[in-house]
Amino acid sequence: MGYFEKLTPAPETKPVDDSHAYFVGDHITWIDFLVFDLVDTHVALAHLDGFESVDILADFPKLRAFHSGFSQRPRVAAYLNSDRRRPYSIPYLDKLKSKE
């Protein structure tokens, strides 16, 4: 995550008329979606049932701001709150937990 924190645009560099800065250029690209998905997956996995929750973005303020801003984009937020989004899970988690 430290590497992505270095690459994440600072929130103060955002355009005046937009919700956040972008990784490449002055408009949203597939890179923004890719980084959001990567970070969102890590955040979700850090909060799986049966495990102690971890705030993985605690040491990464720019990534936290990017993740928060991106997840509030209207169409992204609609998807994140829809039934189409599948919950994260780890296959065979019960078997792994029983071996502990």
Short mmCIF file of C-alpha atoms in Angstrom, two decimals:
data_model
loop_
_atom_site.label_atom_id
_atom_site.label_comp_id
_atom_site.label_asym_id
_atom_site.label_seq_id
_atom_site.Cartn_x
_atom_site.Cartn_y
_atom_site.Cartn_z
CA MET A 1 0.00 0.00 0.00
CA GLY A 2 2.94 2.30 0.61
CA TYR A 3 3.83 2.28 -3.07
CA PHE A 4 0.31 3.32 -4.06
CA GLU A 5 0.31 6.01 -1.36
CA LYS A 6 3.32 7.57 -3.10
CA LEU A 7 1.50 7.52 -6.46
CA THR A 8 -1.86 8.73 -5.18
CA PRO A 9 -2.57 12.33 -6.14
CA ALA A 10 -2.83 14.64 -3.16
CA PRO A 11 -6.41 15.74 -2.45
CA GLU A 12 -5.38 19.40 -2.72
CA THR A 13 -4.45 18.87 -6.41
CA LYS A 14 -8.04 18.13 -7.40
CA PRO A 15 -9.69 20.28 -10.05
CA VAL A 16 -12.00 22.99 -8.70
CA ASP A 17 -15.08 21.50 -10.35
CA ASP A 18 -14.46 17.84 -9.50
CA SER A 19 -14.71 15.55 -6.49
CA HIS A 20 -11.10 14.34 -6.47
CA ALA A 21 -7.81 14.27 -8.31
CA TYR A 22 -7.03 11.47 -10.75
CA PHE A 23 -4.04 9.19 -11.12
CA VAL A 24 -3.47 10.07 -14.77
CA GLY A 25 -4.36 13.42 -16.28
CA ASP A 26 -7.36 15.58 -15.47
CA HIS A 27 -10.18 13.09 -16.00
CA ILE A 28 -11.13 9.62 -14.82
CA THR A 29 -9.41 6.67 -16.53
CA TRP A 30 -9.36 2.93 -16.10
CA ILE A 31 -6.35 3.38 -13.80
CA ASP A 32 -8.58 5.08 -11.23
CA PHE A 33 -11.03 2.16 -11.35
CA LEU A 34 -8.19 -0.36 -11.10
CA VAL A 35 -6.59 1.30 -8.06
CA PHE A 36 -10.00 1.75 -6.41
CA ASP A 37 -10.80 -1.93 -6.89
CA LEU A 38 -7.43 -2.97 -5.48
CA VAL A 39 -7.80 -0.75 -2.41
CA ASP A 40 -11.47 -1.64 -1.93
CA THR A 41 -10.64 -5.35 -2.03
CA HIS A 42 -7.99 -4.89 0.66
CA VAL A 43 -10.37 -2.85 2.80
CA ALA A 44 -13.09 -5.48 2.48
CA LEU A 45 -10.73 -8.36 3.25
CA ALA A 46 -9.53 -6.49 6.34
CA HIS A 47 -13.10 -6.61 7.66
CA LEU A 48 -14.08 -10.21 6.95
CA ASP A 49 -16.34 -11.92 9.45
CA GLY A 50 -14.48 -14.16 11.83
CA PHE A 51 -11.32 -12.08 11.84
CA GLU A 52 -10.26 -9.03 13.78
CA SER A 53 -10.95 -5.89 11.73
CA VAL A 54 -7.90 -3.90 10.70
CA ASP A 55 -7.82 -0.31 9.48
CA ILE A 56 -5.40 -0.90 6.63
CA LEU A 57 -5.62 2.70 5.42
CA ALA A 58 -4.66 4.22 8.79
CA ASP A 59 -1.13 5.03 7.61
CA PHE A 60 -2.13 6.08 4.10
CA PRO A 61 -4.10 9.36 4.18
CA LYS A 62 -4.00 10.00 0.43
CA LEU A 63 -5.25 6.48 -0.37
CA ARG A 64 -7.98 6.86 2.27
CA ALA A 65 -9.10 10.15 0.68
CA PHE A 66 -9.01 8.63 -2.81
CA HIS A 67 -10.98 5.53 -1.73
CA SER A 68 -13.55 7.62 0.13
CA GLY A 69 -14.02 10.11 -2.71
CA PHE A 70 -14.18 7.47 -5.43
CA SER A 71 -16.70 5.34 -3.51
CA GLN A 72 -18.97 8.39 -3.27
CA ARG A 73 -19.16 8.92 -7.02
CA PRO A 74 -22.89 8.49 -7.77
CA ARG A 75 -22.66 5.50 -10.11
CA VAL A 76 -19.93 3.79 -8.08
CA ALA A 77 -21.91 4.30 -4.86
CA ALA A 78 -25.04 2.90 -6.54
CA TYR A 79 -23.12 -0.23 -7.53
CA LEU A 80 -21.47 -0.63 -4.12
CA ASN A 81 -24.87 -0.50 -2.45
CA SER A 82 -26.63 -2.77 -4.95
CA ASP A 83 -27.38 -6.48 -4.92
CA ARG A 84 -25.11 -6.86 -7.95
CA ARG A 85 -22.04 -6.43 -5.78
CA ARG A 86 -21.00 -9.77 -4.40
CA PRO A 87 -19.63 -9.92 -0.87
CA TYR A 88 -15.95 -10.73 -0.50
CA SER A 89 -15.15 -14.14 0.81
CA ILE A 90 -12.26 -16.55 1.10
CA PRO A 91 -12.92 -20.01 -0.34
CA TYR A 92 -12.56 -22.79 2.20
CA LEU A 93 -12.30 -20.31 5.09
CA ASP A 94 -14.01 -22.74 7.46
CA LYS A 95 -11.42 -25.40 6.71
CA LEU A 96 -8.60 -22.94 7.33
CA LYS A 97 -10.09 -21.84 10.64
CA SER A 98 -10.58 -25.43 11.83
CA LYS A 99 -6.85 -26.15 11.35
CA GLU A 100 -5.85 -23.37 13.77
#
